[in-house]
Amino acid sequence: MYSPRTRHVPVLLAALLCAAPLAAVADWKPEKNVEIVVAGGPGGGTDQLGRVIQSAITQHKLLDVNTVVLNKGGGNGAEAFLEMKLAEGDANKLVIGTNNVYLLPLVAKLGYQWTDLTPVAAVAEDDFILWTYQGSPWKDAAAFKADLAKNAANMRVGGSQSKDVDQTLSLLLGQQAGTKLTYIPFKSGSEASTQLAGKHIAANFNNPAESVSQWRGGQVVPLCVFSQERMGYTQKVTETQSWADVPTCKEQGLGIDQYRFPRTVFLPGGVSDEQRAFYVELLRKVSQTPEFKTYVERSALAPTFLSGDELVSYIEKDRERVIPVFKQAGWLRE
């Protein structure tokens, strides 16, 4: 039998082995200012996230160095991702994006692939809502889908950008209705919401935060949310309804169980595992700050934190889901 002293030797060795990677992680930290590159223009959702992350880091002194936010919104964010590719090995740069980081290379030749970069974390997800204008003839999403099957040519739908998440959702909905939707691309979700409020289109696919002002003002109406379950925010947005009162599109028989996009953070390629792990933990701390939680609730985001293999699996599944849709639409770059 082992003596009490010898029984503790394997335990001690195991503890030292487990502690070694943690010590290596703790040993690395940025020694010069960190650039937070935003794959979008000033004021947009991606920019807001970048500045919330910067604010949380500063307020809670989570880094010993300063951070600076830079907007690189050209090419629907491709400018920022290409910069990350060219910054290979530089662990003092982060890029904030969405699923555009891994979907854009499917539809355009951009000089990078998402695998050229290092995925760090997805810190939240955006739900999509099918909105219509106040006083429209559709009392719910089921009625909208039924009319769409009969009269799609006269029911124009809008969204932000072309060959992007909004138009992808329009293709999926068209498949469910057995028709092709007439999709009108606008420069932003804000413009799409304004056009809907003015009754220039029948519907759009905005995120909650993009249309909350028009909903509160009685100009637009949410028909359903593309989510497995209803949103968890019960505080009233209008006099009578909260986000939790919006039915799911699945409840309404639209056949699309869930459609979201992640808010992602990447490093350039060629960084070490220790450097990636450092930023995973940094962002985990950011996600737990009051500022970040307020941002998530204010924007009605789905609270999410993914990293490592879990994040890579999410990306691969999302790509697999849209590739057949892109191919059918003629978008897929061969």
Short mmCIF file of C-alpha atoms in Angstrom, two decimals, residues 11-333:
data_model
loop_
_atom_site.label_atom_id
_atom_site.label_comp_id
_atom_site.label_asym_id
_atom_site.label_seq_id
_atom_site.Cartn_x
_atom_site.Cartn_y
_atom_site.Cartn_z
CA VAL A 11 -1.92 14.12 -7.10
CA LEU A 12 0.77 16.78 -6.78
CA LEU A 13 2.24 15.92 -10.20
CA ALA A 14 -1.20 16.08 -11.81
CA ALA A 15 -1.83 19.45 -10.19
CA LEU A 16 1.48 20.79 -11.48
CA LEU A 17 0.77 19.52 -15.00
CA CYS A 18 -2.67 21.13 -14.99
CA ALA A 19 -1.28 24.38 -13.67
CA ALA A 20 1.45 24.65 -16.29
CA PRO A 21 -0.78 25.72 -19.22
CA LEU A 22 -2.56 28.20 -16.95
CA ALA A 23 0.75 29.69 -15.90
CA ALA A 24 1.75 30.00 -19.57
CA VAL A 25 -1.49 31.80 -20.30
CA ALA A 26 -0.95 34.12 -17.35
CA ASP A 27 2.60 34.83 -18.51
CA TRP A 28 1.46 36.30 -21.84
CA LYS A 29 -0.36 39.60 -22.04
CA PRO A 30 -0.24 42.46 -24.54
CA GLU A 31 2.53 44.93 -23.90
CA LYS A 32 1.42 47.57 -26.38
CA ASN A 33 -1.94 49.12 -27.24
CA VAL A 34 -4.61 46.74 -28.56
CA GLU A 35 -6.44 47.71 -31.76
CA ILE A 36 -10.11 46.74 -31.89
CA VAL A 37 -10.89 46.78 -35.61
CA VAL A 38 -14.61 47.05 -36.35
CA ALA A 39 -15.82 45.40 -39.56
CA GLY A 40 -18.46 48.09 -40.07
CA GLY A 41 -19.04 51.82 -40.16
CA PRO A 42 -19.46 54.20 -37.21
CA GLY A 43 -22.75 53.91 -35.32
CA GLY A 44 -23.79 50.47 -36.59
CA GLY A 45 -24.38 47.40 -34.47
CA THR A 46 -20.83 46.08 -34.92
CA ASP A 47 -19.38 49.46 -34.02
CA GLN A 48 -21.55 49.64 -30.91
CA LEU A 49 -20.29 46.25 -29.79
CA GLY A 50 -16.67 47.26 -30.32
CA ARG A 51 -17.11 50.36 -28.21
CA VAL A 52 -18.95 48.50 -25.44
CA ILE A 53 -16.05 46.02 -25.27
CA GLN A 54 -13.58 48.91 -25.17
CA SER A 55 -15.58 50.67 -22.44
CA ALA A 56 -15.83 47.54 -20.28
CA ILE A 57 -12.09 46.88 -20.59
CA THR A 58 -11.30 50.48 -19.62
CA GLN A 59 -13.83 50.84 -16.81
CA HIS A 60 -12.82 47.60 -15.11
CA LYS A 61 -9.08 47.87 -15.89
CA LEU A 62 -9.02 44.48 -17.60
CA LEU A 63 -5.88 45.36 -19.58
CA ASP A 64 -2.69 47.14 -18.57
CA VAL A 65 -2.49 48.79 -21.99
CA ASN A 66 -4.86 51.10 -23.84
CA THR A 67 -7.34 50.08 -26.53
CA VAL A 68 -8.28 51.96 -29.68
CA VAL A 69 -11.32 51.29 -31.90
CA LEU A 70 -10.83 51.60 -35.67
CA ASN A 71 -13.64 51.34 -38.24
CA LYS A 72 -12.90 49.38 -41.42
CA GLY A 73 -16.31 48.87 -42.99
CA GLY A 74 -15.41 48.65 -46.68
CA GLY A 75 -16.78 45.70 -48.64
CA ASN A 76 -19.36 44.88 -45.97
CA GLY A 77 -16.51 44.27 -43.52
CA ALA A 78 -14.12 42.51 -45.92
CA GLU A 79 -11.63 45.39 -45.55
CA ALA A 80 -11.22 44.60 -41.85
CA PHE A 81 -10.87 40.85 -42.35
CA LEU A 82 -8.26 41.28 -45.08
CA GLU A 83 -6.30 43.56 -42.75
CA MET A 84 -6.36 40.79 -40.16
CA LYS A 85 -4.97 38.32 -42.68
CA LEU A 86 -2.12 40.71 -43.49
CA ALA A 87 -1.42 41.13 -39.75
CA GLU A 88 -0.59 37.46 -39.27
CA GLY A 89 1.08 36.79 -35.93
CA ASP A 90 0.08 40.17 -34.44
CA ALA A 91 -1.73 39.44 -31.18
CA ASN A 92 -2.36 43.12 -30.54
CA LYS A 93 -5.20 43.30 -33.06
CA LEU A 94 -8.78 42.06 -32.67
CA VAL A 95 -11.54 42.27 -35.25
CA ILE A 96 -15.23 42.54 -34.35
CA GLY A 97 -17.65 41.12 -36.92
CA THR A 98 -20.65 38.86 -37.36
CA ASN A 99 -21.09 35.78 -39.55
CA ASN A 100 -19.85 37.98 -42.40
CA VAL A 101 -16.29 36.94 -41.49
CA TYR A 102 -16.97 33.39 -42.72
CA LEU A 103 -19.82 33.92 -45.21
CA LEU A 104 -18.38 36.74 -47.34
CA PRO A 105 -15.70 34.51 -48.92
CA LEU A 106 -18.47 32.22 -50.17
CA VAL A 107 -19.97 34.91 -52.40
CA ALA A 108 -16.97 37.05 -53.42
CA LYS A 109 -13.27 36.67 -54.11
CA LEU A 110 -11.79 38.71 -51.27
CA GLY A 111 -8.23 37.48 -50.78
CA TYR A 112 -8.87 35.71 -47.48
CA GLN A 113 -10.68 32.72 -46.01
CA TRP A 114 -12.06 32.64 -42.49
CA THR A 115 -9.51 29.93 -41.67
CA ASP A 116 -6.74 32.48 -42.29
CA LEU A 117 -7.87 34.11 -39.03
CA THR A 118 -8.09 32.82 -35.44
CA PRO A 119 -11.59 32.56 -33.96
CA VAL A 120 -11.66 33.81 -30.36
CA ALA A 121 -15.30 34.03 -29.26
CA ALA A 122 -18.90 34.70 -30.14
CA VAL A 123 -20.15 37.04 -27.42
CA ALA A 124 -23.86 37.32 -28.33
CA GLU A 125 -26.37 36.47 -31.07
CA ASP A 126 -28.88 38.64 -32.89
CA ASP A 127 -32.39 37.37 -33.45
CA PHE A 128 -34.24 38.25 -36.64
CA ILE A 129 -37.86 39.34 -36.70
CA LEU A 130 -40.35 39.43 -39.54
CA TRP A 131 -41.80 42.95 -39.35
CA THR A 132 -44.69 44.56 -41.20
CA TYR A 133 -46.16 48.05 -41.10
CA GLN A 134 -48.89 49.19 -38.72
CA GLY A 135 -52.31 48.62 -40.28
CA SER A 136 -51.12 46.00 -42.77
CA PRO A 137 -53.62 43.34 -43.90
CA TRP A 138 -51.66 40.56 -42.14
CA LYS A 139 -52.69 39.97 -38.55
CA ASP A 140 -49.97 37.34 -38.05
CA ALA A 141 -47.07 35.60 -39.80
CA ALA A 142 -49.24 32.68 -40.92
CA ALA A 143 -51.48 35.08 -42.86
CA PHE A 144 -48.41 36.77 -44.35
CA LYS A 145 -47.01 33.44 -45.54
CA ALA A 146 -50.36 32.43 -47.04
CA ASP A 147 -50.61 35.67 -49.04
CA LEU A 148 -46.96 35.40 -50.04
CA ALA A 149 -47.61 32.05 -51.71
CA LYS A 150 -50.34 33.68 -53.83
CA ASN A 151 -49.07 37.21 -54.37
CA ALA A 152 -45.29 37.36 -53.86
CA ALA A 153 -44.70 39.76 -56.77
CA ASN A 154 -46.70 42.50 -55.02
CA MET A 155 -45.30 41.88 -51.52
CA ARG A 156 -41.82 43.36 -51.64
CA VAL A 157 -39.60 42.68 -48.64
CA GLY A 158 -36.57 44.70 -47.61
CA GLY A 159 -33.38 44.28 -45.67
CA SER A 160 -29.85 45.48 -45.12
CA GLN A 161 -27.43 44.92 -48.03
CA SER A 162 -27.54 42.25 -50.74
CA LYS A 163 -26.17 38.70 -50.58
CA ASP A 164 -26.09 39.10 -46.81
CA VAL A 165 -28.01 37.70 -43.86
CA ASP A 166 -31.29 39.53 -44.57
CA GLN A 167 -31.46 38.41 -48.19
CA THR A 168 -30.48 34.88 -47.16
CA LEU A 169 -33.48 34.83 -44.85
CA SER A 170 -35.70 36.07 -47.70
CA LEU A 171 -34.53 33.09 -49.79
CA LEU A 172 -35.30 30.66 -46.96
CA LEU A 173 -38.76 32.15 -46.47
CA GLY A 174 -39.40 32.00 -50.21
CA GLN A 175 -38.56 28.30 -50.16
CA GLN A 176 -41.07 27.75 -47.35
CA ALA A 177 -43.78 29.64 -49.25
CA GLY A 178 -42.97 27.90 -52.53
CA THR A 179 -42.19 31.17 -54.30
CA LYS A 180 -39.45 33.74 -54.91
CA LEU A 181 -39.58 36.91 -52.87
CA THR A 182 -38.93 40.33 -54.34
CA TYR A 183 -36.11 41.55 -52.14
CA ILE A 184 -35.14 45.24 -51.91
CA PRO A 185 -31.65 45.87 -50.42
CA PHE A 186 -31.10 49.04 -48.39
CA LYS A 187 -27.89 50.49 -46.98
CA SER A 188 -28.77 49.54 -43.41
CA GLY A 189 -31.41 48.01 -41.18
CA SER A 190 -32.31 51.53 -40.06
CA GLU A 191 -33.15 52.52 -43.64
CA ALA A 192 -35.13 49.31 -44.13
CA SER A 193 -37.16 50.14 -41.03
CA THR A 194 -37.85 53.68 -42.26
CA GLN A 195 -39.03 52.33 -45.62
CA LEU A 196 -41.33 49.86 -43.88
CA ALA A 197 -42.76 52.55 -41.59
CA GLY A 198 -43.56 54.55 -44.73
CA LYS A 199 -45.36 51.50 -46.24
CA HIS A 200 -42.99 51.38 -49.22
CA ILE A 201 -42.38 47.66 -48.61
CA ALA A 202 -44.57 44.94 -47.14
CA ALA A 203 -42.09 43.58 -44.62
CA ASN A 204 -38.46 43.44 -43.54
CA PHE A 205 -36.17 41.15 -41.55
CA ASN A 206 -34.66 43.54 -39.03
CA ASN A 207 -33.04 42.71 -35.72
CA PRO A 208 -34.95 43.90 -32.63
CA ALA A 209 -32.72 46.93 -32.01
CA GLU A 210 -33.04 48.11 -35.63
CA SER A 211 -36.82 48.60 -35.42
CA VAL A 212 -37.51 49.17 -31.74
CA SER A 213 -38.06 52.94 -32.17
CA GLN A 214 -40.63 52.43 -34.94
CA TRP A 215 -42.37 49.71 -32.95
CA ARG A 216 -42.53 51.89 -29.87
CA GLY A 217 -43.84 54.70 -32.08
CA GLY A 218 -46.66 52.57 -33.50
CA GLN A 219 -45.31 52.48 -37.07
CA VAL A 220 -44.29 48.82 -37.41
CA VAL A 221 -45.44 45.50 -35.97
CA PRO A 222 -43.41 42.33 -35.24
CA LEU A 223 -45.11 39.28 -36.74
CA CYS A 224 -42.71 36.62 -35.44
CA VAL A 225 -39.14 35.96 -34.30
CA PHE A 226 -36.98 33.37 -36.07
CA SER A 227 -36.02 31.53 -32.90
CA GLN A 228 -36.56 28.14 -31.26
CA GLU A 229 -38.29 29.85 -28.35
CA ARG A 230 -39.70 33.24 -27.50
CA MET A 231 -37.33 35.98 -26.41
CA GLY A 232 -36.81 36.28 -22.68
CA TYR A 233 -37.27 40.05 -22.26
CA THR A 234 -40.55 40.70 -20.44
CA GLN A 235 -40.34 44.46 -19.89
CA LYS A 236 -42.93 46.31 -22.00
CA VAL A 237 -41.58 47.98 -25.13
CA THR A 238 -44.94 49.36 -26.22
CA GLU A 239 -47.90 50.03 -23.92
CA THR A 240 -49.13 46.47 -24.34
CA GLN A 241 -46.27 44.26 -25.57
CA SER A 242 -42.78 43.10 -24.64
CA TRP A 243 -40.28 41.18 -26.77
CA ALA A 244 -41.46 38.04 -24.96
CA ASP A 245 -44.95 38.56 -26.44
CA VAL A 246 -43.68 38.17 -30.01
CA PRO A 247 -44.50 34.61 -31.18
CA THR A 248 -41.87 32.44 -32.82
CA CYS A 249 -42.09 31.92 -36.56
CA LYS A 250 -42.17 28.20 -35.83
CA GLU A 251 -45.39 28.72 -33.84
CA GLN A 252 -46.79 30.51 -36.88
CA GLY A 253 -45.97 27.64 -39.25
CA LEU A 254 -43.22 29.36 -41.26
CA GLY A 255 -40.98 26.29 -41.20
CA ILE A 256 -37.78 28.10 -40.19
CA ASP A 257 -36.99 27.04 -36.65
CA GLN A 258 -34.20 29.52 -35.98
CA TYR A 259 -32.17 32.14 -37.80
CA ARG A 260 -29.59 34.19 -35.94
CA PHE A 261 -26.18 35.62 -36.53
CA PRO A 262 -23.33 35.69 -34.01
CA ARG A 263 -21.35 38.70 -32.84
CA THR A 264 -17.82 37.39 -33.33
CA VAL A 265 -14.28 38.32 -32.32
CA PHE A 266 -11.22 37.07 -34.24
CA LEU A 267 -7.45 37.47 -34.00
CA PRO A 268 -5.11 37.33 -36.99
CA GLY A 269 -3.76 33.92 -37.96
CA GLY A 270 -0.42 32.72 -36.68
CA VAL A 271 -0.95 33.66 -33.03
CA SER A 272 -0.20 31.21 -30.23
CA ASP A 273 -2.69 29.15 -28.25
CA GLU A 274 -1.69 31.15 -25.15
CA GLN A 275 -2.49 34.43 -26.87
CA ARG A 276 -5.87 33.17 -28.08
CA ALA A 277 -6.67 31.81 -24.59
CA PHE A 278 -5.79 35.18 -23.06
CA TYR A 279 -8.39 36.95 -25.20
CA VAL A 280 -11.01 34.25 -24.61
CA GLU A 281 -10.75 34.94 -20.89
CA LEU A 282 -10.64 38.70 -21.44
CA LEU A 283 -13.87 38.59 -23.43
CA ARG A 284 -15.46 36.25 -20.90
CA LYS A 285 -14.74 38.86 -18.22
CA VAL A 286 -16.13 41.60 -20.50
CA SER A 287 -19.34 39.60 -21.03
CA GLN A 288 -19.88 39.51 -17.25
CA THR A 289 -19.60 43.28 -16.69
CA PRO A 290 -22.71 45.39 -15.98
CA GLU A 291 -22.01 47.51 -19.08
CA PHE A 292 -22.05 44.50 -21.37
CA LYS A 293 -25.15 42.97 -19.77
CA THR A 294 -26.96 46.30 -20.18
CA TYR A 295 -25.93 46.42 -23.85
CA VAL A 296 -27.25 42.88 -24.43
CA GLU A 297 -30.59 43.67 -22.78
CA ARG A 298 -30.96 47.06 -24.47
CA SER A 299 -30.32 45.49 -27.88
CA ALA A 300 -32.52 42.45 -27.07
CA LEU A 301 -29.67 40.11 -28.01
CA ALA A 302 -29.58 36.41 -27.22
CA PRO A 303 -26.97 35.95 -24.45
CA THR A 304 -24.29 33.63 -25.86
CA PHE A 305 -20.63 32.86 -25.25
CA LEU A 306 -18.85 30.40 -27.51
CA SER A 307 -15.14 29.70 -27.88
CA GLY A 308 -12.76 26.95 -28.94
CA ASP A 309 -14.16 23.83 -30.62
CA GLU A 310 -17.70 24.90 -29.79
CA LEU A 311 -17.30 28.09 -31.82
CA VAL A 312 -15.62 26.31 -34.75
CA SER A 313 -18.46 23.77 -34.83
CA TYR A 314 -21.01 26.62 -34.84
CA ILE A 315 -19.25 28.26 -37.79
CA GLU A 316 -19.03 25.03 -39.77
CA LYS A 317 -22.73 24.22 -39.22
CA ASP A 318 -23.77 27.75 -40.20
CA ARG A 319 -21.77 27.53 -43.41
CA GLU A 320 -23.21 24.11 -44.23
CA ARG A 321 -26.73 25.47 -43.79
CA VAL A 322 -26.35 28.39 -46.20
CA ILE A 323 -24.13 26.90 -48.91
CA PRO A 324 -27.04 25.06 -50.63
CA VAL A 325 -29.12 28.27 -50.42
CA PHE A 326 -26.33 30.35 -51.93
CA LYS A 327 -25.80 27.77 -54.66
CA GLN A 328 -29.47 27.72 -55.61
CA ALA A 329 -29.50 31.53 -55.73
CA GLY A 330 -26.42 31.59 -57.96
CA TRP A 331 -24.34 33.44 -55.34
CA LEU A 332 -21.82 30.72 -54.53
CA ARG A 333 -18.35 31.51 -55.81
#
